[in-house]
Short mmCIF file of C-alpha atoms in Angstrom, two decimals:
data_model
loop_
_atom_site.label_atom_id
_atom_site.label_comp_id
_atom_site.label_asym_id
_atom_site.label_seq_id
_atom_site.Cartn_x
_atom_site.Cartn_y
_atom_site.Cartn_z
CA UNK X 1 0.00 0.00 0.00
CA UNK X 2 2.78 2.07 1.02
CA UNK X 3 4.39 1.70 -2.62
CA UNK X 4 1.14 2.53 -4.44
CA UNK X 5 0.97 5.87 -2.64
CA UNK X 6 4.48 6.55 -3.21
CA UNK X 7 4.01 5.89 -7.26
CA UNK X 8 0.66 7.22 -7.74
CA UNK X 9 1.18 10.77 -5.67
CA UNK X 10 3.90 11.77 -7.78
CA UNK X 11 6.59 12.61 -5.48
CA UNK X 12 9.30 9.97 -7.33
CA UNK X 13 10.51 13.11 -9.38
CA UNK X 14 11.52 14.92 -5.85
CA UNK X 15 13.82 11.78 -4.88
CA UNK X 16 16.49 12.16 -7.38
CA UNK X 17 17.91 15.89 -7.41
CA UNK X 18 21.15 16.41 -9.42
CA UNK X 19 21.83 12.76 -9.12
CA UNK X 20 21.64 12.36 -5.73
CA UNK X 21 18.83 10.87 -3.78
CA UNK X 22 17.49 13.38 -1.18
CA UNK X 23 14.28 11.00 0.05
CA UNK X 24 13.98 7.73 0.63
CA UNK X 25 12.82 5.81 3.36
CA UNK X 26 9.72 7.37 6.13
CA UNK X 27 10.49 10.62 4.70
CA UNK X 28 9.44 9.76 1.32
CA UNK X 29 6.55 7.97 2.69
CA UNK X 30 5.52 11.20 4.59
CA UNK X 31 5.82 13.05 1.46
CA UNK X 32 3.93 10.82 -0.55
CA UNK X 33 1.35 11.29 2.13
CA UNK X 34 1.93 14.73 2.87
CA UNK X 35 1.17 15.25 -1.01
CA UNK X 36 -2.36 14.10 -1.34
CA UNK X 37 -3.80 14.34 2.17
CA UNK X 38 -2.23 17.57 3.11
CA UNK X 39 -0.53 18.14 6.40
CA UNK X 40 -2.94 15.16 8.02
CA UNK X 41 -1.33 12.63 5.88
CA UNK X 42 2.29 13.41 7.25
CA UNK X 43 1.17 13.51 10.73
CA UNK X 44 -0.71 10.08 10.20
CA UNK X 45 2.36 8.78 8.53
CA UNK X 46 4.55 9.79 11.77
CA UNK X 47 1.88 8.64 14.53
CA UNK X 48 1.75 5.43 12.91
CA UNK X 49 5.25 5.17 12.33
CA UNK X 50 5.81 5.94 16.10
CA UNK X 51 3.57 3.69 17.11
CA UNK X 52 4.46 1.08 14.99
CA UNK X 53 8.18 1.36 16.27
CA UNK X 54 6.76 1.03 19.93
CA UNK X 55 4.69 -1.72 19.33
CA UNK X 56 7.86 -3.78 17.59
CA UNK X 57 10.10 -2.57 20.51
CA UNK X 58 8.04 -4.01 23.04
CA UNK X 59 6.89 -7.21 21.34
CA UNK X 60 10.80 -7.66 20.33
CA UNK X 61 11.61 -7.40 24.15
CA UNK X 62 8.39 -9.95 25.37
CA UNK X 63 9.37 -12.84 23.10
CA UNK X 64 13.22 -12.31 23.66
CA UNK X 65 11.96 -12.51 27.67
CA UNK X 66 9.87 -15.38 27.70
CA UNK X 67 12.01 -17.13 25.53
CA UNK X 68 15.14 -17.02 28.30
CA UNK X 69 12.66 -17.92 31.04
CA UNK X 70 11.84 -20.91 28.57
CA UNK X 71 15.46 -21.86 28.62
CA UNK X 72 16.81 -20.82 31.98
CA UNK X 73 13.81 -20.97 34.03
CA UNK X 74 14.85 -18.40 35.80
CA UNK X 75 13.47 -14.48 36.94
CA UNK X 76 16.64 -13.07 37.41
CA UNK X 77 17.76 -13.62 34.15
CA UNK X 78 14.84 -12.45 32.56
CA UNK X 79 15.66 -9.26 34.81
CA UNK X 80 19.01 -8.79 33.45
CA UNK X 81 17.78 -9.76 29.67
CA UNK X 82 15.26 -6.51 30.70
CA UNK X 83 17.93 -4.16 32.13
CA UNK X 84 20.33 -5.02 28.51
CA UNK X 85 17.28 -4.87 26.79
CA UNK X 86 16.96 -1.24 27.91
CA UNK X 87 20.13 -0.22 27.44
CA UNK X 88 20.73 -1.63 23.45
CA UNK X 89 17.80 0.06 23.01
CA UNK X 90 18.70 3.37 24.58
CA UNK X 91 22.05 2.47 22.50
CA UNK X 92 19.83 1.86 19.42
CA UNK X 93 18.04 5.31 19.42
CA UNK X 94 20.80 7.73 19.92
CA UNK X 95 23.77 6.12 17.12
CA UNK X 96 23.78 6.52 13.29
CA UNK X 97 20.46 5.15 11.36
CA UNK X 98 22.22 2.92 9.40
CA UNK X 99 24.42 1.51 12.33
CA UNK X 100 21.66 0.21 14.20
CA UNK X 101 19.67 -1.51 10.87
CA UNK X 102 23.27 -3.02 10.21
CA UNK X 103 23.04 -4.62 13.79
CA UNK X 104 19.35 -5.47 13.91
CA UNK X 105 20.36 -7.21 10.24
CA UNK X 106 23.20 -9.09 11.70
CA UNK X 107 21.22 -10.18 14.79
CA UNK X 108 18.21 -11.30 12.88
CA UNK X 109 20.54 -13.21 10.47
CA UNK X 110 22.22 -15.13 13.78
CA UNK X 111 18.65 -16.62 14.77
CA UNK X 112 19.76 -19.05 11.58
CA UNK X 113 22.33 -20.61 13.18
CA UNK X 114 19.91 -21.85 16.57
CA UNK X 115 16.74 -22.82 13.75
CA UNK X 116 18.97 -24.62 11.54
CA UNK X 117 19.73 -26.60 14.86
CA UNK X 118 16.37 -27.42 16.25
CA UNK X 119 15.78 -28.41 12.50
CA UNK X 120 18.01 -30.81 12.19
CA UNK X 121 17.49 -32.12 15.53
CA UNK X 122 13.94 -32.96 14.51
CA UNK X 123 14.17 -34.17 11.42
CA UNK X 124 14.63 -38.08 12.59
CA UNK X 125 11.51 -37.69 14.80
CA UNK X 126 9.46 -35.82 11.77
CA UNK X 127 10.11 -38.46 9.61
CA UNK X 128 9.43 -41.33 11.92
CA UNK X 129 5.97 -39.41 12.38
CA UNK X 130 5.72 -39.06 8.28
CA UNK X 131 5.89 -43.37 8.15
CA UNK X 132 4.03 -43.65 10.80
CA UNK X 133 1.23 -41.71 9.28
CA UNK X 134 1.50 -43.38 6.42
CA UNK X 135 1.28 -47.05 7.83
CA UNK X 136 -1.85 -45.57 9.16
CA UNK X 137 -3.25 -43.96 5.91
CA UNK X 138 -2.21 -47.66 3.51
CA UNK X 139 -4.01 -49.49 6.24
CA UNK X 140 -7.20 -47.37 6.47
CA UNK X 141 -7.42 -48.34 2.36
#
């Protein structure tokens, strides 16, 4: 939706000046928005945004929570996992734009490594389920 508003509002000839690109990102969105709703579309733009960020923030910081009390049954870790929490994200808000994507990126990437784990961990038991299932599929026939 975001896209379509962008292309169809006409502000894709304000992004490249002299070569350079001068919007990209939420402030081309808020232009976009800015363009055909007036003034309300850029402050809808930036109250969703903002609470959009929020939102993320603190469902980012409930799974990451429950997840070590999952694994380490234990409160005080979840404490300290609340107190770092804070402070990366107190970290995240006051360095370079691009900095903290770059991390977030890098982060995300390094769930692979625990998923690719678990997955191969369960492949023997999924495919004793799969023939087992179909035992009882060929004998319903």
């Amino acid at each position: 939706m975001t896209g379509l508003c962008i292309l169809t509002s006409g502000v894709m000839e304000e992004v490249v000046v002299d070569g350079k690109t001068v919007l990209q990102g939420a402030p081309l969105t808020i232009r976009a928005f800015e363009s055909t709703l007036g003034t309300p579309g850029a402050w809808l733009v930036a109250i969703a945004l903002a609470l959009f960020a929020f939102s993320t923030i603190l469902g980012w910081e409930y799974y990451g929570e429950k997840a070590l009390e999952y694994l380490t049954r234990s409160t005080s870790a979840a404490m300290a996992y609340r107190i770092l929490f804070s402070v990366i994200a107190f970290v995240g808000c006051i360095s370079a734009f691009e900095i903290a994507w770059d991390i977030a990126d890098i982060l995300n990437a390094l769930m692979i490594i625990p998923n690719a784990i678990c997955m191969i961990l369960l492949v023997g038991p999924l495919f004793k389920d799969m023939m087992d299932y179909e035992k009882k599929e060929k004998s319903k026939k």
